[in-house]
Coordinates of C-alpha atoms in Angstrom, one line a residue:
Chain U
E823 CA 91.2 58.0 113.0
D824 CA 94.7 58.4 111.5
K825 CA 95.4 55.9 108.7
V826 CA 98.5 54.9 106.8
V827 CA 98.4 52.6 103.8
Q828 CA 101.4 51.1 102.2
S829 CA 101.6 49.3 98.8
P830 CA 102.5 46.9 97.6
L831 CA 102.3 44.6 100.6
S832 CA 105.1 42.5 99.2
L833 CA 107.5 42.6 96.3
V834 CA 110.0 40.2 94.9
V835 CA 112.8 41.5 92.6
H836 CA 116.2 40.5 91.4
E837 CA 119.5 42.2 92.3
G838 CA 120.1 45.3 90.3
D839 CA 116.4 46.1 89.9
T840 CA 114.9 49.4 91.0
V841 CA 111.9 49.4 93.3
T842 CA 109.4 52.0 94.4
L843 CA 107.5 51.6 97.6
N844 CA 104.4 53.7 98.3
C845 CA 102.8 55.2 101.4
S846 CA 99.6 57.1 101.5
Y847 CA 98.1 58.7 104.6
E848 CA 95.1 60.4 106.1
V849 CA 95.9 62.1 109.4
T850 CA 94.9 65.3 111.1
N851 CA 97.6 67.6 112.3
F852 CA 100.3 66.1 110.2
R853 CA 103.9 66.7 111.4
S854 CA 106.1 64.4 109.6
L855 CA 106.4 61.1 107.7
L856 CA 109.1 58.6 108.5
W857 CA 110.5 55.5 106.7
Y858 CA 112.0 52.6 108.6
K859 CA 113.7 49.4 107.6
Q860 CA 113.0 46.3 109.7
E861 CA 115.1 43.2 109.3
K862 CA 114.9 40.5 111.9
K863 CA 114.6 42.8 114.9
A864 CA 113.4 46.3 115.6
P865 CA 113.0 49.0 112.9
T866 CA 115.9 51.3 112.0
F867 CA 115.4 54.8 110.9
L868 CA 115.9 55.7 107.2
F869 CA 114.3 59.1 106.5
M870 CA 112.1 61.8 108.0
L871 CA 110.1 64.0 105.6
T872 CA 108.3 67.2 106.5
S873 CA 108.2 69.3 103.4
S874 CA 106.7 68.5 100.0
G875 CA 108.9 68.1 97.0
I876 CA 112.3 67.9 98.7
E877 CA 114.0 64.6 98.0
K878 CA 116.0 63.0 100.8
K879 CA 118.8 60.7 99.6
S880 CA 121.1 58.2 101.3
G881 CA 123.2 56.1 99.0
R882 CA 120.9 54.0 96.8
L883 CA 117.8 55.0 98.8
S884 CA 115.8 58.2 98.2
S885 CA 112.4 59.4 99.3
I886 CA 110.0 62.2 98.6
L887 CA 106.8 63.6 100.1
D888 CA 103.7 65.1 98.5
K889 CA 101.6 66.8 101.1
K890 CA 99.0 67.8 98.6
E891 CA 98.3 64.3 97.4
L892 CA 99.1 62.8 100.9
F893 CA 101.7 60.2 99.9
S894 CA 105.3 59.4 99.9
I895 CA 107.5 57.1 97.9
L896 CA 110.7 55.3 98.8
N897 CA 113.0 54.4 95.9
I898 CA 115.8 51.9 96.0
T899 CA 118.1 51.7 93.0
A900 CA 120.4 48.8 92.1
T901 CA 118.9 46.6 94.8
Q902 CA 121.1 44.1 96.7
T903 CA 120.1 41.0 98.7
G904 CA 120.9 43.0 101.8
D905 CA 118.0 45.3 101.0
S906 CA 115.6 42.5 101.7
A907 CA 113.5 43.6 104.7
V908 CA 110.2 45.0 105.7
Y909 CA 109.9 48.8 105.0
L910 CA 107.6 50.6 107.3
C911 CA 106.1 54.0 106.8
A912 CA 104.9 56.0 109.8
V913 CA 103.2 59.3 110.1
H914 CA 103.7 61.5 113.1
S915 CA 100.8 63.7 114.1
D916 CA 100.3 66.2 116.8
N917 CA 97.1 64.9 118.1
T918 CA 98.3 64.4 121.6
N919 CA 100.9 66.1 123.8
A920 CA 103.4 63.3 123.1
G921 CA 102.6 63.1 119.4
K922 CA 102.2 59.5 118.5
S923 CA 103.1 57.8 115.2
T924 CA 100.8 55.7 113.1
F925 CA 102.4 52.9 111.2
G926 CA 101.4 51.3 107.9
D927 CA 101.4 47.5 107.5
G928 CA 104.8 47.6 105.8
T929 CA 106.1 46.4 102.4
T930 CA 108.0 43.2 102.5
L931 CA 110.8 43.4 99.9
T932 CA 112.7 40.3 98.8
V933 CA 115.7 40.7 96.6
K934 CA 116.9 37.5 94.9
P935 CA 120.4 37.1 93.7
Chain P
G1373 CA 122.5 58.0 116.7
A1374 CA 120.6 57.4 119.9
V1375 CA 120.6 53.9 121.4
V1376 CA 117.8 52.1 123.1
S1377 CA 118.2 48.8 124.8
Q1378 CA 115.6 46.2 125.8
H1379 CA 115.9 43.3 128.3
P1380 CA 115.3 40.5 128.1
S1381 CA 115.6 39.8 124.3
R1382 CA 113.7 36.6 124.7
V1383 CA 111.6 35.0 127.5
I1384 CA 109.6 31.9 127.8
C1385 CA 107.2 31.6 130.8
K1386 CA 104.4 29.5 132.1
S1387 CA 100.8 30.7 131.8
G1388 CA 99.7 32.7 134.8
T1389 CA 103.1 34.2 135.6
S1390 CA 104.1 37.9 135.2
V1391 CA 106.9 39.0 132.9
K1392 CA 108.7 42.4 133.2
I1393 CA 110.4 43.9 130.1
E1394 CA 112.8 46.8 130.5
C1395 CA 113.5 49.6 128.0
R1396 CA 116.4 51.9 128.5
S1397 CA 117.7 54.9 126.6
L1398 CA 121.4 54.6 126.8
D1399 CA 122.8 57.9 125.8
F1400 CA 119.9 60.3 126.0
Q1401 CA 117.0 61.1 128.3
A1402 CA 113.6 60.2 127.2
T1403 CA 110.6 61.8 128.8
T1404 CA 108.3 59.8 126.5
M1405 CA 108.7 56.2 125.5
F1406 CA 106.3 54.0 123.4
W1407 CA 105.5 50.4 123.7
Y1408 CA 104.5 48.4 120.6
R1409 CA 103.4 44.9 119.9
Q1410 CA 104.0 43.2 116.6
F1411 CA 102.4 40.0 115.4
P1412 CA 104.1 37.9 112.7
K1413 CA 104.1 39.6 109.3
K1414 CA 102.2 42.5 110.7
S1415 CA 103.0 46.1 111.5
L1416 CA 103.7 47.7 114.8
M1417 CA 100.6 48.2 117.0
L1418 CA 101.0 51.0 119.5
M1419 CA 100.0 49.8 123.0
A1420 CA 100.7 52.7 125.2
T1421 CA 102.7 55.9 125.6
S1422 CA 104.9 55.9 128.7
N1423 CA 105.4 59.3 130.4
E1424 CA 108.1 59.9 132.9
G1425 CA 106.7 60.7 136.3
S1426 CA 103.1 60.2 135.3
K1427 CA 100.6 57.6 134.2
A1428 CA 100.9 55.9 130.9
T1429 CA 98.4 56.6 128.1
Y1430 CA 96.9 53.4 126.8
E1431 CA 95.5 52.9 123.3
Q1432 CA 91.9 51.8 122.9
G1433 CA 91.5 48.1 123.5
V1434 CA 94.7 47.7 125.6
E1435 CA 94.0 46.6 129.1
K1436 CA 96.0 48.8 131.5
D1437 CA 95.7 46.3 134.4
K1438 CA 97.1 43.6 132.1
F1439 CA 100.0 45.6 130.7
L1440 CA 101.5 47.7 133.5
I1441 CA 103.8 50.4 132.5
N1442 CA 106.1 52.3 134.8
H1443 CA 108.4 55.1 133.7
A1444 CA 110.4 55.7 136.8
S1445 CA 113.3 57.7 135.4
L1446 CA 114.3 59.6 132.3
T1447 CA 116.1 56.6 130.9
L1448 CA 114.0 53.6 132.0
S1449 CA 110.5 52.4 131.2
T1450 CA 109.2 48.9 132.1
L1451 CA 106.3 46.9 130.8
T1452 CA 104.9 44.1 132.9
V1453 CA 102.7 41.6 131.4
T1454 CA 100.6 40.3 134.3
S1455 CA 99.2 36.8 134.5
A1456 CA 100.4 36.1 131.0
H1457 CA 98.5 33.8 128.8
P1458 CA 99.4 32.1 125.5
E1459 CA 97.6 34.8 123.5
D1460 CA 100.0 37.3 125.0
S1461 CA 102.9 35.7 123.1
S1462 CA 104.3 38.3 120.7
F1463 CA 107.2 40.5 119.9
Y1464 CA 107.2 43.6 122.1
I1465 CA 109.2 46.6 121.0
C1466 CA 109.8 49.9 122.8
S1467 CA 110.9 53.2 121.3
A1468 CA 112.0 56.6 122.5
R1469 CA 112.6 60.0 121.1
D1470 CA 115.7 62.0 122.0
V1471 CA 116.0 65.7 122.4
V1472 CA 117.6 67.8 119.7
Q1473 CA 118.4 71.4 120.4
G1474 CA 115.9 71.5 123.2
A1475 CA 113.0 69.9 121.3
V1476 CA 111.8 66.4 121.3
S1477 CA 112.9 64.7 118.0
E1478 CA 110.2 63.2 115.8
T1479 CA 112.5 60.3 115.0
Q1480 CA 111.9 57.2 117.1
Y1481 CA 114.7 55.0 118.1
F1482 CA 113.7 51.4 118.7
G1483 CA 114.9 48.9 121.1
P1484 CA 115.8 45.4 119.7
G1485 CA 112.6 43.9 120.9
T1486 CA 111.6 41.2 123.3
R1487 CA 110.1 38.0 122.0
L1488 CA 107.7 36.6 124.6
L1489 CA 106.4 33.0 124.5
V1490 CA 103.8 32.0 127.0
L1491 CA 103.3 28.2 127.4

């Protein structure tokens, strides 16, 4: 059974801090790892990672994948209160024709002013 | 990016009634859509994979007669919660993958979700 574990489950920081969110996985037929941000409603896409060691970057957010050690990290620098959200990690496998995604439990990030 | 809509956004119903939730891909065609359920402070739990023109594939433990899925067209999937009970109260989210250069994208675009409250 595919498994995705995120840590920490929750994190409280102050504006300006840098945070690192972790995602480890055990899946067969790995295709990609995706990060999503969920505020009050449905998740919004952040990054998709398929290759080891290649950093994806978008503004203050960046992410990298290690396919040997089976984990990914999501970094947020100079955090702002608007970064407060649940960050979800999902791994896409090729176990079925449709290729479903397995989600971790998420990391709840709270950024205090 | 691709846009997915869901309707209604919120519904309150009496126990024993059926509720239909619609999921539409607005600017792309989706042969496959996914239905998730999310409990408070928990992650997304995949309920079923909706396939256009064929039967849905349900995850283990999800009752197919309770949660009816119909994917009648390339832009619409519906989830009907039949004979709803208070324990069915939850946040239901659909997602779809668009097609990029002839291949199904691995990025999921989520609808805004439907909050169901069964009294």
